[in-house]
Amino acid sequence: MKTFNKRARFDYKLEGDRFETGLVLSGGEAKAVRTGHTDLSQSVARVLNGEVWLINANIPVLGAKNYNSTRSRKLLLHKFEILSIATKMKQRKLTLVPLSLYNKGRLIKLKLALGKPKRKFEKRQAIKAKDIEREIAKELRVS
């Protein structure tokens, strides 16, 4: 099952760099990911003490009552990838944004991208441009 972060392309201007990472999950979390019970819309990844962490991703354990579903989860990357991400984030003031969570064989992978947060007026411009494109496409279909 593949879960997308639908807010990522709306909230961030994504740069060209994409990274595929592994996740450290418990058994119940892995089952929830495989069944598609995940939400990445409010999540972000950060580099802390030489490690990359996924923060605020909602991955509930099925059937568990006293469990924090938005806990921070460690991401698995090579050391040189972590160093390059950290330097790019500092130099260009970028954010690590999770794009999708998916299965690759029996492993669970997370796709990350570097992006710069959009401002409110940029988001409004994107909505207006989409509406105009939608109206033009509608007129072309009608005529």
PDB file of C-alpha atoms in Angstrom:
ATOM      1  CA  MET A   1       0.000   0.000   0.000  1.00  0.00           C
ATOM      2  CA  LYS A   2       1.321   3.446  -0.883  1.00  0.00           C
ATOM      3  CA  THR A   3       0.466   6.546   1.163  1.00  0.00           C
ATOM      4  CA  PHE A   4       1.084  10.017  -0.261  1.00  0.00           C
ATOM      5  CA  ASN A   5       1.585  13.329   1.504  1.00  0.00           C
ATOM      6  CA  LYS A   6      -0.944  15.397  -0.424  1.00  0.00           C
ATOM      7  CA  ARG A   7      -0.017  18.627   1.358  1.00  0.00           C
ATOM      8  CA  ALA A   8       3.696  18.439   0.453  1.00  0.00           C
ATOM      9  CA  ARG A   9       3.465  19.928  -3.031  1.00  0.00           C
ATOM     10  CA  PHE A  10       0.996  22.584  -1.871  1.00  0.00           C
ATOM     11  CA  ASP A  11       2.934  23.714   1.218  1.00  0.00           C
ATOM     12  CA  TYR A  12       6.509  23.458  -0.163  1.00  0.00           C
ATOM     13  CA  LYS A  13       8.478  24.298  -3.295  1.00  0.00           C
ATOM     14  CA  LEU A  14      10.299  20.994  -3.745  1.00  0.00           C
ATOM     15  CA  GLU A  15      13.923  20.982  -4.873  1.00  0.00           C
ATOM     16  CA  GLY A  16      15.417  18.283  -7.112  1.00  0.00           C
ATOM     17  CA  ASP A  17      16.902  16.101  -4.374  1.00  0.00           C
ATOM     18  CA  ARG A  18      14.903  12.994  -3.404  1.00  0.00           C
ATOM     19  CA  PHE A  19      15.948  10.383  -0.844  1.00  0.00           C
ATOM     20  CA  GLU A  20      14.634   6.879  -0.169  1.00  0.00           C
ATOM     21  CA  THR A  21      14.938   5.945   3.503  1.00  0.00           C
ATOM     22  CA  GLY A  22      14.030   3.044   5.725  1.00  0.00           C
ATOM     23  CA  LEU A  23      12.045   3.417   8.954  1.00  0.00           C
ATOM     24  CA  VAL A  24      12.436   1.925  12.410  1.00  0.00           C
ATOM     25  CA  LEU A  25       8.928   0.661  13.236  1.00  0.00           C
ATOM     26  CA  SER A  26       7.332  -1.736  15.689  1.00  0.00           C
ATOM     27  CA  GLY A  27       5.352  -4.745  14.441  1.00  0.00           C
ATOM     28  CA  GLY A  28       1.959  -3.116  14.864  1.00  0.00           C
ATOM     29  CA  GLU A  29       3.122   0.020  13.076  1.00  0.00           C
ATOM     30  CA  ALA A  30       4.401  -2.020  10.133  1.00  0.00           C
ATOM     31  CA  LYS A  31       1.017  -3.727   9.856  1.00  0.00           C
ATOM     32  CA  ALA A  32      -0.736  -0.343   9.913  1.00  0.00           C
ATOM     33  CA  VAL A  33       1.514   0.928   7.101  1.00  0.00           C
ATOM     34  CA  ARG A  34       0.840  -2.169   4.991  1.00  0.00           C
ATOM     35  CA  THR A  35      -2.921  -1.704   5.388  1.00  0.00           C
ATOM     36  CA  GLY A  36      -2.693   2.016   4.575  1.00  0.00           C
ATOM     37  CA  HIS A  37      -3.664   3.498   7.958  1.00  0.00           C
ATOM     38  CA  THR A  38      -1.114   6.328   7.885  1.00  0.00           C
ATOM     39  CA  ASP A  39      -1.182  10.119   7.606  1.00  0.00           C
ATOM     40  CA  LEU A  40       1.868  12.142   6.543  1.00  0.00           C
ATOM     41  CA  SER A  41       0.129  15.501   6.043  1.00  0.00           C
ATOM     42  CA  GLN A  42       1.483  17.200   9.203  1.00  0.00           C
ATOM     43  CA  SER A  43       4.829  15.396   9.305  1.00  0.00           C
ATOM     44  CA  VAL A  44       8.345  16.677   8.738  1.00  0.00           C
ATOM     45  CA  ALA A  45      11.829  15.149   8.974  1.00  0.00           C
ATOM     46  CA  ARG A  46      14.703  16.709  10.932  1.00  0.00           C
ATOM     47  CA  VAL A  47      18.401  16.013  11.398  1.00  0.00           C
ATOM     48  CA  LEU A  48      19.131  15.747  15.137  1.00  0.00           C
ATOM     49  CA  ASN A  49      22.542  14.689  16.530  1.00  0.00           C
ATOM     50  CA  GLY A  50      23.665  13.124  13.250  1.00  0.00           C
ATOM     51  CA  GLU A  51      20.441  11.106  12.824  1.00  0.00           C
ATOM     52  CA  VAL A  52      17.340  11.787  10.748  1.00  0.00           C
ATOM     53  CA  TRP A  53      13.970  11.609  12.550  1.00  0.00           C
ATOM     54  CA  LEU A  54      10.423  11.596  11.193  1.00  0.00           C
ATOM     55  CA  ILE A  55       8.374  13.881  13.420  1.00  0.00           C
ATOM     56  CA  ASN A  56       4.580  14.030  13.804  1.00  0.00           C
ATOM     57  CA  ALA A  57       3.699  11.256  11.323  1.00  0.00           C
ATOM     58  CA  ASN A  58       0.447   9.585  12.337  1.00  0.00           C
ATOM     59  CA  ILE A  59       0.961   5.786  12.225  1.00  0.00           C
ATOM     60  CA  PRO A  60      -1.539   4.200  14.632  1.00  0.00           C
ATOM     61  CA  VAL A  61      -1.029   0.693  15.979  1.00  0.00           C
ATOM     62  CA  LEU A  62      -4.116  -1.353  15.218  1.00  0.00           C
ATOM     63  CA  GLY A  63      -5.923  -2.274  18.433  1.00  0.00           C
ATOM     64  CA  ALA A  64      -3.566  -0.503  20.859  1.00  0.00           C
ATOM     65  CA  LYS A  65      -5.166   1.819  23.408  1.00  0.00           C
ATOM     66  CA  ASN A  66      -2.349   3.573  25.287  1.00  0.00           C
ATOM     67  CA  TYR A  67      -0.084   4.389  22.366  1.00  0.00           C
ATOM     68  CA  ASN A  68       1.304   7.643  20.962  1.00  0.00           C
ATOM     69  CA  SER A  69       0.622   7.356  17.222  1.00  0.00           C
ATOM     70  CA  THR A  70       2.556  10.543  16.387  1.00  0.00           C
ATOM     71  CA  ARG A  71       5.808   9.616  18.128  1.00  0.00           C
ATOM     72  CA  SER A  72       9.142  10.415  16.448  1.00  0.00           C
ATOM     73  CA  ARG A  73      10.586   7.595  14.350  1.00  0.00           C
ATOM     74  CA  LYS A  74      14.201   7.139  13.303  1.00  0.00           C
ATOM     75  CA  LEU A  75      14.968   7.077   9.582  1.00  0.00           C
ATOM     76  CA  LEU A  76      17.733   4.896   8.159  1.00  0.00           C
ATOM     77  CA  LEU A  77      20.210   6.639   5.846  1.00  0.00           C
ATOM     78  CA  HIS A  78      23.912   6.351   5.085  1.00  0.00           C
ATOM     79  CA  LYS A  79      26.176   8.749   6.972  1.00  0.00           C
ATOM     80  CA  PHE A  80      27.281  10.628   3.837  1.00  0.00           C
ATOM     81  CA  GLU A  81      23.621  11.144   2.858  1.00  0.00           C
ATOM     82  CA  ILE A  82      22.843  12.569   6.300  1.00  0.00           C
ATOM     83  CA  LEU A  83      25.821  14.942   6.069  1.00  0.00           C
ATOM     84  CA  SER A  84      24.842  16.143   2.583  1.00  0.00           C
ATOM     85  CA  ILE A  85      21.223  16.678   3.688  1.00  0.00           C
ATOM     86  CA  ALA A  86      22.324  18.618   6.773  1.00  0.00           C
ATOM     87  CA  THR A  87      24.643  20.913   4.790  1.00  0.00           C
ATOM     88  CA  LYS A  88      22.006  21.616   2.110  1.00  0.00           C
ATOM     89  CA  MET A  89      19.403  22.347   4.782  1.00  0.00           C
ATOM     90  CA  LYS A  90      21.699  24.865   6.486  1.00  0.00           C
ATOM     91  CA  GLN A  91      23.017  26.535   3.329  1.00  0.00           C
ATOM     92  CA  ARG A  92      19.711  26.982   1.493  1.00  0.00           C
ATOM     93  CA  LYS A  93      17.351  27.044   4.519  1.00  0.00           C
ATOM     94  CA  LEU A  94      15.414  24.002   3.316  1.00  0.00           C
ATOM     95  CA  THR A  95      13.104  21.537   5.064  1.00  0.00           C
ATOM     96  CA  LEU A  96      13.008  17.744   4.715  1.00  0.00           C
ATOM     97  CA  VAL A  97       9.493  16.854   3.565  1.00  0.00           C
ATOM     98  CA  PRO A  98       8.106  13.277   3.481  1.00  0.00           C
ATOM     99  CA  LEU A  99       6.426  12.605   0.133  1.00  0.00           C
ATOM    100  CA  SER A 100       5.261   8.995   0.302  1.00  0.00           C
ATOM    101  CA  LEU A 101       5.360   5.863   2.435  1.00  0.00           C
ATOM    102  CA  TYR A 102       5.341   2.522   0.606  1.00  0.00           C
ATOM    103  CA  ASN A 103       6.357  -1.146   0.612  1.00  0.00           C
ATOM    104  CA  LYS A 104       9.377  -2.311  -1.340  1.00  0.00           C
ATOM    105  CA  GLY A 105       9.258  -6.064  -1.081  1.00  0.00           C
ATOM    106  CA  ARG A 106       8.931  -6.758   2.618  1.00  0.00           C
ATOM    107  CA  LEU A 107      10.587  -3.472   3.605  1.00  0.00           C
ATOM    108  CA  ILE A 108       8.811  -0.193   4.308  1.00  0.00           C
ATOM    109  CA  LYS A 109      10.358   2.866   2.676  1.00  0.00           C
ATOM    110  CA  LEU A 110       9.801   6.606   2.975  1.00  0.00           C
ATOM    111  CA  LYS A 111      10.544   9.025   0.135  1.00  0.00           C
ATOM    112  CA  LEU A 112      11.870  12.417   1.292  1.00  0.00           C
ATOM    113  CA  ALA A 113      12.524  15.630  -0.610  1.00  0.00           C
ATOM    114  CA  LEU A 114      14.186  18.909   0.236  1.00  0.00           C
ATOM    115  CA  GLY A 115      11.817  21.849  -0.060  1.00  0.00           C
ATOM    116  CA  LYS A 116      11.361  25.475   0.853  1.00  0.00           C
ATOM    117  CA  PRO A 117       8.106  26.448   2.597  1.00  0.00           C
ATOM    118  CA  LYS A 118       5.725  28.509   0.463  1.00  0.00           C
ATOM    119  CA  ARG A 119       4.312  31.764   1.740  1.00  0.00           C
ATOM    120  CA  LYS A 120       0.570  32.435   1.896  1.00  0.00           C
ATOM    121  CA  PHE A 121       0.480  34.553  -1.252  1.00  0.00           C
ATOM    122  CA  GLU A 122       2.295  31.806  -3.202  1.00  0.00           C
ATOM    123  CA  LYS A 123      -0.327  29.283  -2.087  1.00  0.00           C
ATOM    124  CA  ARG A 124      -3.128  31.633  -3.179  1.00  0.00           C
ATOM    125  CA  GLN A 125      -1.467  32.103  -6.577  1.00  0.00           C
ATOM    126  CA  ALA A 126      -1.225  28.331  -7.016  1.00  0.00           C
ATOM    127  CA  ILE A 127      -4.937  27.929  -6.233  1.00  0.00           C
ATOM    128  CA  LYS A 128      -5.873  30.693  -8.718  1.00  0.00           C
ATOM    129  CA  ALA A 129      -3.707  29.146 -11.439  1.00  0.00           C
ATOM    130  CA  LYS A 130      -5.326  25.735 -10.878  1.00  0.00           C
ATOM    131  CA  ASP A 131      -8.820  27.250 -11.067  1.00  0.00           C
ATOM    132  CA  ILE A 132      -7.993  29.032 -14.328  1.00  0.00           C
ATOM    133  CA  GLU A 133      -6.584  25.829 -15.856  1.00  0.00           C
ATOM    134  CA  ARG A 134      -9.689  23.926 -14.744  1.00  0.00           C
ATOM    135  CA  GLU A 135     -12.016  26.522 -16.329  1.00  0.00           C
ATOM    136  CA  ILE A 136     -10.059  26.503 -19.602  1.00  0.00           C
ATOM    137  CA  ALA A 137     -10.164  22.700 -19.743  1.00  0.00           C
ATOM    138  CA  LYS A 138     -13.914  22.781 -19.049  1.00  0.00           C
ATOM    139  CA  GLU A 139     -14.514  25.304 -21.869  1.00  0.00           C
ATOM    140  CA  LEU A 140     -12.457  23.218 -24.295  1.00  0.00           C
ATOM    141  CA  ARG A 141     -14.521  20.120 -23.472  1.00  0.00           C
ATOM    142  CA  VAL A 142     -17.822  21.986 -23.918  1.00  0.00           C
ATOM    143  CA  SER A 143     -16.969  23.561 -27.282  1.00  0.00           C
TER     144      SER A 143
END
